[in-house]
Amino acid sequence: MDACTTIRCSMSAVRINTIPDLSRRTGIKRATMYNRMKNIGSMTLRELQEIARVTHMSTEQIAEVVLNA
């Protein structure tokens, strides 16, 4: 599974259906969030931490994002 799909699956698990909703819940600007989802490798550690916190990502899911970025 690619990194974007992993994030989208974790979003779905907590009923976050859109990137703007994820943006609001994490405090990451919407334009930045869209850019990060297009290019996961540009995501900062702090951004990934916030996404993981809000979506309750497991350690395995976080590792999958990092390894597949």
CHARMM-style PDB file with segment names, atoms N, HN, CA, C and O in Angstrom:
ATOM      1  N   MET     1       0.851  -1.174   0.000  1.00  0.00      PROA
ATOM      2  CA  MET     1       0.000   0.000   0.000  1.00  0.00      PROA
ATOM      3  C   MET     1       0.898   1.238   0.000  1.00  0.00      PROA
ATOM      4  O   MET     1       1.900   1.277   0.714  1.00  0.00      PROA
ATOM      5  N   ASP     2       0.543   2.245  -0.795  1.00  0.00      PROA
ATOM      6  HN  ASP     2      -0.272   2.213  -1.375  1.00  0.00      PROA
ATOM      7  CA  ASP     2       1.367   3.452  -0.815  1.00  0.00      PROA
ATOM      8  C   ASP     2       1.042   4.337   0.392  1.00  0.00      PROA
ATOM      9  O   ASP     2       0.041   4.129   1.078  1.00  0.00      PROA
ATOM     10  N   ALA     3       1.901   5.321   0.637  1.00  0.00      PROA
ATOM     11  HN  ALA     3       2.714   5.490   0.080  1.00  0.00      PROA
ATOM     12  CA  ALA     3       1.784   6.165   1.828  1.00  0.00      PROA
ATOM     13  C   ALA     3       0.477   6.943   1.859  1.00  0.00      PROA
ATOM     14  O   ALA     3      -0.156   7.042   2.910  1.00  0.00      PROA
ATOM     15  N   CYS     4       0.069   7.487   0.739  1.00  0.00      PROA
ATOM     16  HN  CYS     4       0.583   7.406  -0.115  1.00  0.00      PROA
ATOM     17  CA  CYS     4      -1.169   8.261   0.667  1.00  0.00      PROA
ATOM     18  C   CYS     4      -2.371   7.385   1.012  1.00  0.00      PROA
ATOM     19  O   CYS     4      -3.266   7.823   1.734  1.00  0.00      PROA
ATOM     20  N   THR     5      -2.400   6.179   0.515  1.00  0.00      PROA
ATOM     21  HN  THR     5      -1.673   5.823  -0.072  1.00  0.00      PROA
ATOM     22  CA  THR     5      -3.496   5.255   0.800  1.00  0.00      PROA
ATOM     23  C   THR     5      -3.518   4.887   2.280  1.00  0.00      PROA
ATOM     24  O   THR     5      -4.589   4.763   2.873  1.00  0.00      PROA
ATOM     25  N   THR     6      -2.363   4.715   2.868  1.00  0.00      PROA
ATOM     26  HN  THR     6      -1.493   4.816   2.386  1.00  0.00      PROA
ATOM     27  CA  THR     6      -2.285   4.409   4.307  1.00  0.00      PROA
ATOM     28  C   THR     6      -2.896   5.540   5.117  1.00  0.00      PROA
ATOM     29  O   THR     6      -3.660   5.298   6.051  1.00  0.00      PROA
ATOM     30  N   ILE     7      -2.559   6.777   4.761  1.00  0.00      PROA
ATOM     31  HN  ILE     7      -1.938   6.973   4.002  1.00  0.00      PROA
ATOM     32  CA  ILE     7      -3.116   7.934   5.479  1.00  0.00      PROA
ATOM     33  C   ILE     7      -4.617   8.003   5.267  1.00  0.00      PROA
ATOM     34  O   ILE     7      -5.368   8.228   6.217  1.00  0.00      PROA
ATOM     35  N   ARG     8      -5.062   7.813   4.036  1.00  0.00      PROA
ATOM     36  HN  ARG     8      -4.452   7.631   3.264  1.00  0.00      PROA
ATOM     37  CA  ARG     8      -6.507   7.868   3.753  1.00  0.00      PROA
ATOM     38  C   ARG     8      -7.269   6.769   4.497  1.00  0.00      PROA
ATOM     39  O   ARG     8      -8.390   7.006   4.948  1.00  0.00      PROA
ATOM     40  N   CYS     9      -6.695   5.589   4.635  1.00  0.00      PROA
ATOM     41  HN  CYS     9      -5.785   5.396   4.269  1.00  0.00      PROA
ATOM     42  CA  CYS     9      -7.337   4.509   5.396  1.00  0.00      PROA
ATOM     43  C   CYS     9      -7.451   4.881   6.868  1.00  0.00      PROA
ATOM     44  O   CYS     9      -8.479   4.630   7.497  1.00  0.00      PROA
ATOM     45  N   SER    10      -6.403   5.474   7.413  1.00  0.00      PROA
ATOM     46  HN  SER    10      -5.568   5.678   6.902  1.00  0.00      PROA
ATOM     47  CA  SER    10      -6.453   5.877   8.823  1.00  0.00      PROA
ATOM     48  C   SER    10      -7.447   7.021   9.013  1.00  0.00      PROA
ATOM     49  O   SER    10      -8.097   7.107  10.055  1.00  0.00      PROA
ATOM     50  N   MET    11      -7.572   7.904   8.015  1.00  0.00      PROA
ATOM     51  HN  MET    11      -7.044   7.834   7.168  1.00  0.00      PROA
ATOM     52  CA  MET    11      -8.578   8.970   8.068  1.00  0.00      PROA
ATOM     53  C   MET    11      -9.972   8.367   8.117  1.00  0.00      PROA
ATOM     54  O   MET    11     -10.806   8.760   8.932  1.00  0.00      PROA
ATOM     55  N   SER    12     -10.211   7.413   7.239  1.00  0.00      PROA
ATOM     56  HN  SER    12      -9.533   7.093   6.577  1.00  0.00      PROA
ATOM     57  CA  SER    12     -11.523   6.780   7.142  1.00  0.00      PROA
ATOM     58  C   SER    12     -11.910   6.086   8.449  1.00  0.00      PROA
ATOM     59  O   SER    12     -13.074   6.101   8.850  1.00  0.00      PROA
ATOM     60  N   ALA    13     -10.937   5.488   9.094  1.00  0.00      PROA
ATOM     61  HN  ALA    13      -9.992   5.476   8.768  1.00  0.00      PROA
ATOM     62  CA  ALA    13     -11.201   4.761  10.340  1.00  0.00      PROA
ATOM     63  C   ALA    13     -11.746   5.667  11.437  1.00  0.00      PROA
ATOM     64  O   ALA    13     -12.462   5.206  12.326  1.00  0.00      PROA
ATOM     65  N   VAL    14     -11.410   6.960  11.380  1.00  0.00      PROA
ATOM     66  HN  VAL    14     -10.829   7.335  10.658  1.00  0.00      PROA
ATOM     67  CA  VAL    14     -11.896   7.909  12.390  1.00  0.00      PROA
ATOM     68  C   VAL    14     -12.903   8.896  11.794  1.00  0.00      PROA
ATOM     69  O   VAL    14     -13.164   9.961  12.354  1.00  0.00      PROA
ATOM     70  N   ARG    15     -13.455   8.514  10.651  1.00  0.00      PROA
ATOM     71  HN  ARG    15     -13.243   7.649  10.196  1.00  0.00      PROA
ATOM     72  CA  ARG    15     -14.505   9.275   9.975  1.00  0.00      PROA
ATOM     73  C   ARG    15     -14.075  10.679   9.566  1.00  0.00      PROA
ATOM     74  O   ARG    15     -14.840  11.637   9.679  1.00  0.00      PROA
ATOM     75  N   ILE    16     -12.853  10.782   9.095  1.00  0.00      PROA
ATOM     76  HN  ILE    16     -12.231  10.004   9.004  1.00  0.00      PROA
ATOM     77  CA  ILE    16     -12.381  12.009   8.452  1.00  0.00      PROA
ATOM     78  C   ILE    16     -12.443  11.702   6.962  1.00  0.00      PROA
ATOM     79  O   ILE    16     -11.686  10.869   6.462  1.00  0.00      PROA
ATOM     80  N   ASN    17     -13.342  12.374   6.257  1.00  0.00      PROA
ATOM     81  HN  ASN    17     -13.956  13.050   6.663  1.00  0.00      PROA
ATOM     82  CA  ASN    17     -13.616  12.005   4.874  1.00  0.00      PROA
ATOM     83  C   ASN    17     -12.915  12.860   3.837  1.00  0.00      PROA
ATOM     84  O   ASN    17     -12.820  12.462   2.677  1.00  0.00      PROA
ATOM     85  N   THR    18     -12.423  14.024   4.226  1.00  0.00      PROA
ATOM     86  HN  THR    18     -12.500  14.348   5.169  1.00  0.00      PROA
ATOM     87  CA  THR    18     -11.826  14.924   3.239  1.00  0.00      PROA
ATOM     88  C   THR    18     -10.513  15.501   3.750  1.00  0.00      PROA
ATOM     89  O   THR    18     -10.245  15.541   4.951  1.00  0.00      PROA
ATOM     90  N   ILE    19      -9.706  15.944   2.793  1.00  0.00      PROA
ATOM     91  HN  ILE    19      -9.923  15.911   1.818  1.00  0.00      PROA
ATOM     92  CA  ILE    19      -8.450  16.608   3.143  1.00  0.00      PROA
ATOM     93  C   ILE    19      -8.715  17.909   3.918  1.00  0.00      PROA
ATOM     94  O   ILE    19      -8.014  18.180   4.893  1.00  0.00      PROA
ATOM     95  N   PRO    20      -9.708  18.723   3.514  1.00  0.00      PROA
ATOM     96  CA  PRO    20      -9.995  19.922   4.314  1.00  0.00      PROA
ATOM     97  C   PRO    20     -10.364  19.603   5.762  1.00  0.00      PROA
ATOM     98  O   PRO    20      -9.994  20.347   6.670  1.00  0.00      PROA
ATOM     99  N   ASP    21     -11.083  18.514   5.986  1.00  0.00      PROA
ATOM    100  HN  ASP    21     -11.384  17.909   5.248  1.00  0.00      PROA
ATOM    101  CA  ASP    21     -11.420  18.112   7.352  1.00  0.00      PROA
ATOM    102  C   ASP    21     -10.168  17.704   8.118  1.00  0.00      PROA
ATOM    103  O   ASP    21     -10.003  18.076   9.280  1.00  0.00      PROA
ATOM    104  N   LEU    22      -9.291  16.946   7.479  1.00  0.00      PROA
ATOM    105  HN  LEU    22      -9.425  16.644   6.536  1.00  0.00      PROA
ATOM    106  CA  LEU    22      -8.022  16.571   8.113  1.00  0.00      PROA
ATOM    107  C   LEU    22      -7.210  17.822   8.413  1.00  0.00      PROA
ATOM    108  O   LEU    22      -6.587  17.925   9.470  1.00  0.00      PROA
ATOM    109  N   SER    23      -7.215  18.751   7.507  1.00  0.00      PROA
ATOM    110  HN  SER    23      -7.720  18.668   6.648  1.00  0.00      PROA
ATOM    111  CA  SER    23      -6.495  20.011   7.693  1.00  0.00      PROA
ATOM    112  C   SER    23      -6.998  20.757   8.927  1.00  0.00      PROA
ATOM    113  O   SER    23      -6.205  21.210   9.752  1.00  0.00      PROA
ATOM    114  N   ARG    24      -8.312  20.880   9.048  1.00  0.00      PROA
ATOM    115  HN  ARG    24      -8.956  20.512   8.378  1.00  0.00      PROA
ATOM    116  CA  ARG    24      -8.893  21.573  10.209  1.00  0.00      PROA
ATOM    117  C   ARG    24      -8.515  20.887  11.515  1.00  0.00      PROA
ATOM    118  O   ARG    24      -8.165  21.550  12.491  1.00  0.00      PROA
ATOM    119  N   ARG    25      -8.588  19.559  11.531  1.00  0.00      PROA
ATOM    120  HN  ARG    25      -8.873  19.021  10.738  1.00  0.00      PROA
ATOM    121  CA  ARG    25      -8.329  18.822  12.777  1.00  0.00      PROA
ATOM    122  C   ARG    25      -6.852  18.826  13.174  1.00  0.00      PROA
ATOM    123  O   ARG    25      -6.530  18.745  14.360  1.00  0.00      PROA
ATOM    124  N   THR    26      -5.955  18.920  12.193  1.00  0.00      PROA
ATOM    125  HN  THR    26      -6.217  18.986  11.230  1.00  0.00      PROA
ATOM    126  CA  THR    26      -4.524  18.904  12.506  1.00  0.00      PROA
ATOM    127  C   THR    26      -3.939  20.302  12.661  1.00  0.00      PROA
ATOM    128  O   THR    26      -2.882  20.470  13.269  1.00  0.00      PROA
ATOM    129  N   GLY    27      -4.621  21.308  12.114  1.00  0.00      PROA
ATOM    130  HN  GLY    27      -5.479  21.172  11.620  1.00  0.00      PROA
ATOM    131  CA  GLY    27      -4.080  22.661  12.137  1.00  0.00      PROA
ATOM    132  C   GLY    27      -3.086  22.917  11.018  1.00  0.00      PROA
ATOM    133  O   GLY    27      -2.441  23.965  10.988  1.00  0.00      PROA
ATOM    134  N   ILE    28      -2.957  21.976  10.103  1.00  0.00      PROA
ATOM    135  HN  ILE    28      -3.482  21.125  10.127  1.00  0.00      PROA
ATOM    136  CA  ILE    28      -2.079  22.143   8.938  1.00  0.00      PROA
ATOM    137  C   ILE    28      -2.901  22.829   7.857  1.00  0.00      PROA
ATOM    138  O   ILE    28      -4.020  22.409   7.564  1.00  0.00      PROA
ATOM    139  N   LYS    29      -2.356  23.876   7.269  1.00  0.00      PROA
ATOM    140  HN  LYS    29      -1.447  24.218   7.507  1.00  0.00      PROA
ATOM    141  CA  LYS    29      -3.089  24.621   6.254  1.00  0.00      PROA
ATOM    142  C   LYS    29      -3.551  23.698   5.138  1.00  0.00      PROA
ATOM    143  O   LYS    29      -2.857  22.749   4.773  1.00  0.00      PROA
ATOM    144  N   ARG    30      -4.741  23.989   4.596  1.00  0.00      PROA
ATOM    145  HN  ARG    30      -5.304  24.760   4.892  1.00  0.00      PROA
ATOM    146  CA  ARG    30      -5.335  23.127   3.575  1.00  0.00      PROA
ATOM    147  C   ARG    30      -4.439  22.982   2.349  1.00  0.00      PROA
ATOM    148  O   ARG    30      -4.246  21.872   1.853  1.00  0.00      PROA
ATOM    149  N   ALA    31      -3.890  24.093   1.854  1.00  0.00      PROA
ATOM    150  HN  ALA    31      -4.048  24.995   2.257  1.00  0.00      PROA
ATOM    151  CA  ALA    31      -3.021  24.020   0.674  1.00  0.00      PROA
ATOM    152  C   ALA    31      -1.785  23.171   0.964  1.00  0.00      PROA
ATOM    153  O   ALA    31      -1.345  22.395   0.116  1.00  0.00      PROA
ATOM    154  N   THR    32      -1.235  23.323   2.154  1.00  0.00      PROA
ATOM    155  HN  THR    32      -1.593  23.954   2.842  1.00  0.00      PROA
ATOM    156  CA  THR    32      -0.075  22.522   2.548  1.00  0.00      PROA
ATOM    157  C   THR    32      -0.447  21.043   2.600  1.00  0.00      PROA
ATOM    158  O   THR    32       0.318  20.190   2.149  1.00  0.00      PROA
ATOM    159  N   MET    33      -1.614  20.742   3.146  1.00  0.00      PROA
ATOM    160  HN  MET    33      -2.235  21.435   3.512  1.00  0.00      PROA
ATOM    161  CA  MET    33      -2.047  19.352   3.256  1.00  0.00      PROA
ATOM    162  C   MET    33      -2.216  18.726   1.873  1.00  0.00      PROA
ATOM    163  O   MET    33      -1.798  17.589   1.653  1.00  0.00      PROA
ATOM    164  N   TYR    34      -2.820  19.455   0.947  1.00  0.00      PROA
ATOM    165  HN  TYR    34      -3.160  20.379   1.126  1.00  0.00      PROA
ATOM    166  CA  TYR    34      -2.956  18.930  -0.420  1.00  0.00      PROA
ATOM    167  C   TYR    34      -1.580  18.682  -1.033  1.00  0.00      PROA
ATOM    168  O   TYR    34      -1.362  17.653  -1.673  1.00  0.00      PROA
ATOM    169  N   ASN    35      -0.653  19.616  -0.840  1.00  0.00      PROA
ATOM    170  HN  ASN    35      -0.829  20.451  -0.319  1.00  0.00      PROA
ATOM    171  CA  ASN    35       0.707  19.442  -1.376  1.00  0.00      PROA
ATOM    172  C   ASN    35       1.394  18.233  -0.764  1.00  0.00      PROA
ATOM    173  O   ASN    35       2.065  17.481  -1.471  1.00  0.00      PROA
ATOM    174  N   ARG    36       1.239  18.036   0.535  1.00  0.00      PROA
ATOM    175  HN  ARG    36       0.694  18.647   1.109  1.00  0.00      PROA
ATOM    176  CA  ARG    36       1.879  16.899   1.206  1.00  0.00      PROA
ATOM    177  C   ARG    36       1.297  15.578   0.728  1.00  0.00      PROA
ATOM    178  O   ARG    36       2.021  14.593   0.582  1.00  0.00      PROA
ATOM    179  N   MET    37      -0.011  15.553   0.485  1.00  0.00      PROA
ATOM    180  HN  MET    37      -0.600  16.353   0.603  1.00  0.00      PROA
ATOM    181  CA  MET    37      -0.642  14.323   0.015  1.00  0.00      PROA
ATOM    182  C   MET    37      -0.207  13.986  -1.411  1.00  0.00      PROA
ATOM    183  O   MET    37      -0.155  12.814  -1.783  1.00  0.00      PROA
ATOM    184  N   LYS    38       0.103  15.005  -2.209  1.00  0.00      PROA
ATOM    185  HN  LYS    38       0.060  15.958  -1.907  1.00  0.00      PROA
ATOM    186  CA  LYS    38       0.608  14.777  -3.565  1.00  0.00      PROA
ATOM    187  C   LYS    38       2.059  14.308  -3.528  1.00  0.00      PROA
ATOM    188  O   LYS    38       2.486  13.507  -4.359  1.00  0.00      PROA
ATOM    189  N   ASN    39       2.807  14.814  -2.558  1.00  0.00      PROA
ATOM    190  HN  ASN    39       2.460  15.465  -1.882  1.00  0.00      PROA
ATOM    191  CA  ASN    39       4.227  14.491  -2.448  1.00  0.00      PROA
ATOM    192  C   ASN    39       4.530  14.166  -0.980  1.00  0.00      PROA
ATOM    193  O   ASN    39       5.023  15.010  -0.232  1.00  0.00      PROA
ATOM    194  N   ILE    40       4.230  12.946  -0.594  1.00  0.00      PROA
ATOM    195  HN  ILE    40       3.829  12.260  -1.202  1.00  0.00      PROA
ATOM    196  CA  ILE    40       4.373  12.526   0.805  1.00  0.00      PROA
ATOM    197  C   ILE    40       5.794  12.742   1.315  1.00  0.00      PROA
ATOM    198  O   ILE    40       5.992  13.020   2.497  1.00  0.00      PROA
ATOM    199  N   GLY    41       6.773  12.616   0.442  1.00  0.00      PROA
ATOM    200  HN  GLY    41       6.613  12.390  -0.519  1.00  0.00      PROA
ATOM    201  CA  GLY    41       8.168  12.784   0.845  1.00  0.00      PROA
ATOM    202  C   GLY    41       8.508  14.171   1.345  1.00  0.00      PROA
ATOM    203  O   GLY    41       9.533  14.360   2.000  1.00  0.00      PROA
ATOM    204  N   SER    42       7.654  15.157   1.043  1.00  0.00      PROA
ATOM    205  HN  SER    42       6.821  15.004   0.510  1.00  0.00      PROA
ATOM    206  CA  SER    42       7.908  16.520   1.507  1.00  0.00      PROA
ATOM    207  C   SER    42       7.291  16.784   2.882  1.00  0.00      PROA
ATOM    208  O   SER    42       7.473  17.864   3.444  1.00  0.00      PROA
ATOM    209  N   MET    43       6.568  15.810   3.421  1.00  0.00      PROA
ATOM    210  HN  MET    43       6.421  14.933   2.964  1.00  0.00      PROA
ATOM    211  CA  MET    43       5.914  15.980   4.714  1.00  0.00      PROA
ATOM    212  C   MET    43       6.954  16.065   5.828  1.00  0.00      PROA
ATOM    213  O   MET    43       7.910  15.289   5.860  1.00  0.00      PROA
ATOM    214  N   THR    44       6.758  17.005   6.728  1.00  0.00      PROA
ATOM    215  HN  THR    44       5.982  17.635   6.702  1.00  0.00      PROA
ATOM    216  CA  THR    44       7.675  17.128   7.864  1.00  0.00      PROA
ATOM    217  C   THR    44       7.297  16.117   8.943  1.00  0.00      PROA
ATOM    218  O   THR    44       6.185  15.590   8.967  1.00  0.00      PROA
ATOM    219  N   LEU    45       8.231  15.869   9.814  1.00  0.00      PROA
ATOM    220  HN  LEU    45       9.134  16.297   9.795  1.00  0.00      PROA
ATOM    221  CA  LEU    45       7.979  14.955  10.927  1.00  0.00      PROA
ATOM    222  C   LEU    45       6.837  15.483  11.786  1.00  0.00      PROA
ATOM    223  O   LEU    45       5.973  14.711  12.202  1.00  0.00      PROA
ATOM    224  N   ARG    46       6.819  16.769  12.054  1.00  0.00      PROA
ATOM    225  HN  ARG    46       7.521  17.396  11.716  1.00  0.00      PROA
ATOM    226  CA  ARG    46       5.765  17.379  12.874  1.00  0.00      PROA
ATOM    227  C   ARG    46       4.394  17.177  12.225  1.00  0.00      PROA
ATOM    228  O   ARG    46       3.418  16.877  12.913  1.00  0.00      PROA
ATOM    229  N   GLU    47       4.319  17.342  10.891  1.00  0.00      PROA
ATOM    230  HN  GLU    47       5.112  17.586  10.332  1.00  0.00      PROA
ATOM    231  CA  GLU    47       3.050  17.140  10.186  1.00  0.00      PROA
ATOM    232  C   GLU    47       2.593  15.690  10.294  1.00  0.00      PROA
ATOM    233  O   GLU    47       1.418  15.422  10.545  1.00  0.00      PROA
ATOM    234  N   LEU    48       3.514  14.764  10.105  1.00  0.00      PROA
ATOM    235  HN  LEU    48       4.469  14.982   9.902  1.00  0.00      PROA
ATOM    236  CA  LEU    48       3.168  13.347  10.223  1.00  0.00      PROA
ATOM    237  C   LEU    48       2.723  13.020  11.647  1.00  0.00      PROA
ATOM    238  O   LEU    48       1.792  12.238  11.843  1.00  0.00      PROA
ATOM    239  N   GLN    49       3.374  13.605  12.623  1.00  0.00      PROA
ATOM    240  HN  GLN    49       4.130  14.240  12.464  1.00  0.00      PROA
ATOM    241  CA  GLN    49       2.987  13.376  14.018  1.00  0.00      PROA
ATOM    242  C   GLN    49       1.555  13.843  14.269  1.00  0.00      PROA
ATOM    243  O   GLN    49       0.788  13.153  14.940  1.00  0.00      PROA
ATOM    244  N   GLU    50       1.193  14.995  13.742  1.00  0.00      PROA
ATOM    245  HN  GLU    50       1.815  15.555  13.196  1.00  0.00      PROA
ATOM    246  CA  GLU    50      -0.161  15.523  13.924  1.00  0.00      PROA
ATOM    247  C   GLU    50      -1.191  14.648  13.228  1.00  0.00      PROA
ATOM    248  O   GLU    50      -2.246  14.356  13.790  1.00  0.00      PROA
ATOM    249  N   ILE    51      -0.887  14.231  12.011  1.00  0.00      PROA
ATOM    250  HN  ILE    51      -0.029  14.469  11.554  1.00  0.00      PROA
ATOM    251  CA  ILE    51      -1.799  13.352  11.281  1.00  0.00      PROA
ATOM    252  C   ILE    51      -1.964  12.039  12.036  1.00  0.00      PROA
ATOM    253  O   ILE    51      -3.078  11.536  12.179  1.00  0.00      PROA
ATOM    254  N   ALA    52      -0.868  11.492  12.511  1.00  0.00      PROA
ATOM    255  HN  ALA    52       0.038  11.900  12.394  1.00  0.00      PROA
ATOM    256  CA  ALA    52      -0.913  10.231  13.269  1.00  0.00      PROA
ATOM    257  C   ALA    52      -1.723  10.388  14.552  1.00  0.00      PROA
ATOM    258  O   ALA    52      -2.488   9.496  14.919  1.00  0.00      PROA
ATOM    259  N   ARG    53      -1.555  11.507  15.225  1.00  0.00      PROA
ATOM    260  HN  ARG    53      -0.933  12.231  14.927  1.00  0.00      PROA
ATOM    261  CA  ARG    53      -2.298  11.755  16.469  1.00  0.00      PROA
ATOM    262  C   ARG    53      -3.799  11.841  16.204  1.00  0.00      PROA
ATOM    263  O   ARG    53      -4.595  11.220  16.908  1.00  0.00      PROA
ATOM    264  N   VAL    54      -4.176  12.601  15.204  1.00  0.00      PROA
ATOM    265  HN  VAL    54      -3.530  13.106  14.632  1.00  0.00      PROA
ATOM    266  CA  VAL    54      -5.589  12.832  14.909  1.00  0.00      PROA
ATOM    267  C   VAL    54      -6.272  11.580  14.367  1.00  0.00      PROA
ATOM    268  O   VAL    54      -7.442  11.335  14.661  1.00  0.00      PROA
ATOM    269  N   THR    55      -5.552  10.792  13.583  1.00  0.00      PROA
ATOM    270  HN  THR    55      -4.602  10.991  13.344  1.00  0.00      PROA
ATOM    271  CA  THR    55      -6.151   9.608  12.961  1.00  0.00      PROA
ATOM    272  C   THR    55      -5.886   8.324  13.745  1.00  0.00      PROA
ATOM    273  O   THR    55      -6.329   7.247  13.345  1.00  0.00      PROA
ATOM    274  N   HSD    56      -5.170   8.436  14.851  1.00  0.00      PROA
ATOM    275  HN  HSD    56      -4.810   9.311  15.176  1.00  0.00      PROA
ATOM    276  CA  HSD    56      -4.860   7.274  15.694  1.00  0.00      PROA
ATOM    277  C   HSD    56      -4.113   6.190  14.907  1.00  0.00      PROA
ATOM    278  O   HSD    56      -4.409   5.002  15.039  1.00  0.00      PROA
ATOM    279  N   MET    57      -3.152   6.609  14.095  1.00  0.00      PROA
ATOM    280  HN  MET    57      -2.911   7.574  13.988  1.00  0.00      PROA
ATOM    281  CA  MET    57      -2.366   5.662  13.304  1.00  0.00      PROA
ATOM    282  C   MET    57      -1.542   4.763  14.222  1.00  0.00      PROA
ATOM    283  O   MET    57      -1.022   5.201  15.248  1.00  0.00      PROA
ATOM    284  N   SER    58      -1.439   3.510  13.830  1.00  0.00      PROA
ATOM    285  HN  SER    58      -1.861   3.155  12.996  1.00  0.00      PROA
ATOM    286  CA  SER    58      -0.604   2.575  14.575  1.00  0.00      PROA
ATOM    287  C   SER    58       0.863   2.809  14.213  1.00  0.00      PROA
ATOM    288  O   SER    58       1.183   3.489  13.238  1.00  0.00      PROA
ATOM    289  N   THR    59       1.723   2.238  15.010  1.00  0.00      PROA
ATOM    290  HN  THR    59       1.464   1.685  15.802  1.00  0.00      PROA
ATOM    291  CA  THR    59       3.159   2.327  14.737  1.00  0.00      PROA
ATOM    292  C   THR    59       3.470   1.734  13.363  1.00  0.00      PROA
ATOM    293  O   THR    59       4.305   2.254  12.623  1.00  0.00      PROA
ATOM    294  N   GLU    60       2.794   0.654  13.040  1.00  0.00      PROA
ATOM    295  HN  GLU    60       2.116   0.232  13.641  1.00  0.00      PROA
ATOM    296  CA  GLU    60       3.006   0.002  11.741  1.00  0.00      PROA
ATOM    297  C   GLU    60       2.571   0.910  10.588  1.00  0.00      PROA
ATOM    298  O   GLU    60       3.243   0.975   9.559  1.00  0.00      PROA
ATOM    299  N   GLN    61       1.451   1.608  10.763  1.00  0.00      PROA
ATOM    300  HN  GLN    61       0.905   1.555  11.599  1.00  0.00      PROA
ATOM    301  CA  GLN    61       0.980   2.522   9.717  1.00  0.00      PROA
ATOM    302  C   GLN    61       1.949   3.692   9.533  1.00  0.00      PROA
ATOM    303  O   GLN    61       2.226   4.097   8.404  1.00  0.00      PROA
ATOM    304  N   ILE    62       2.456   4.229  10.626  1.00  0.00      PROA
ATOM    305  HN  ILE    62       2.231   3.900  11.543  1.00  0.00      PROA
ATOM    306  CA  ILE    62       3.419   5.330  10.542  1.00  0.00      PROA
ATOM    307  C   ILE    62       4.673   4.854   9.815  1.00  0.00      PROA
ATOM    308  O   ILE    62       5.200   5.551   8.947  1.00  0.00      PROA
ATOM    309  N   ALA    63       5.142   3.671  10.173  1.00  0.00      PROA
ATOM    310  HN  ALA    63       4.714   3.106  10.878  1.00  0.00      PROA
ATOM    311  CA  ALA    63       6.330   3.113   9.508  1.00  0.00      PROA
ATOM    312  C   ALA    63       6.071   2.917   8.025  1.00  0.00      PROA
ATOM    313  O   ALA    63       6.950   3.172   7.202  1.00  0.00      PROA
ATOM    314  N   GLU    64       4.878   2.468   7.677  1.00  0.00      PROA
ATOM    315  HN  GLU    64       4.163   2.260   8.345  1.00  0.00      PROA
ATOM    316  CA  GLU    64       4.535   2.269   6.264  1.00  0.00      PROA
ATOM    317  C   GLU    64       4.570   3.582   5.509  1.00  0.00      PROA
ATOM    318  O   GLU    64       5.049   3.630   4.376  1.00  0.00      PROA
ATOM    319  N   VAL    65       4.073   4.647   6.113  1.00  0.00      PROA
ATOM    320  HN  VAL    65       3.683   4.608   7.033  1.00  0.00      PROA
ATOM    321  CA  VAL    65       4.111   5.966   5.477  1.00  0.00      PROA
ATOM    322  C   VAL    65       5.558   6.388   5.259  1.00  0.00      PROA
ATOM    323  O   VAL    65       5.922   6.831   4.169  1.00  0.00      PROA
ATOM    324  N   VAL    66       6.373   6.251   6.282  1.00  0.00      PROA
ATOM    325  HN  VAL    66       6.077   5.891   7.167  1.00  0.00      PROA
ATOM    326  CA  VAL    66       7.773   6.676   6.195  1.00  0.00      PROA
ATOM    327  C   VAL    66       8.525   5.839   5.157  1.00  0.00      PROA
ATOM    328  O   VAL    66       9.282   6.385   4.355  1.00  0.00      PROA
ATOM    329  N   LEU    67       8.328   4.558   5.167  1.00  0.00      PROA
ATOM    330  HN  LEU    67       7.713   4.114   5.818  1.00  0.00      PROA
ATOM    331  CA  LEU    67       9.062   3.686   4.257  1.00  0.00      PROA
ATOM    332  C   LEU    67       8.609   3.814   2.806  1.00  0.00      PROA
ATOM    333  O   LEU    67       9.390   3.561   1.889  1.00  0.00      PROA
ATOM    334  N   ASN    68       7.361   4.203   2.593  1.00  0.00      PROA
ATOM    335  HN  ASN    68       6.727   4.408   3.338  1.00  0.00      PROA
ATOM    336  CA  ASN    68       6.830   4.308   1.241  1.00  0.00      PROA
ATOM    337  C   ASN    68       6.748   5.742   0.730  1.00  0.00      PROA
ATOM    338  O   ASN    68       6.163   5.995  -0.323  1.00  0.00      PROA
ATOM    339  N   ALA    69       7.324   6.665   1.460  1.00  0.00      PROA
ATOM    340  HN  ALA    69       7.799   6.460   2.315  1.00  0.00      PROA
ATOM    341  CA  ALA    69       7.273   8.076   1.049  1.00  0.00      PROA
ATOM    342  C   ALA    69       8.162   8.325  -0.153  1.00  0.00      PROA
ATOM    343  OT1 ALA    69       8.245   9.454  -0.636  1.00  0.00      PROA
TER     344      ALA     69
END
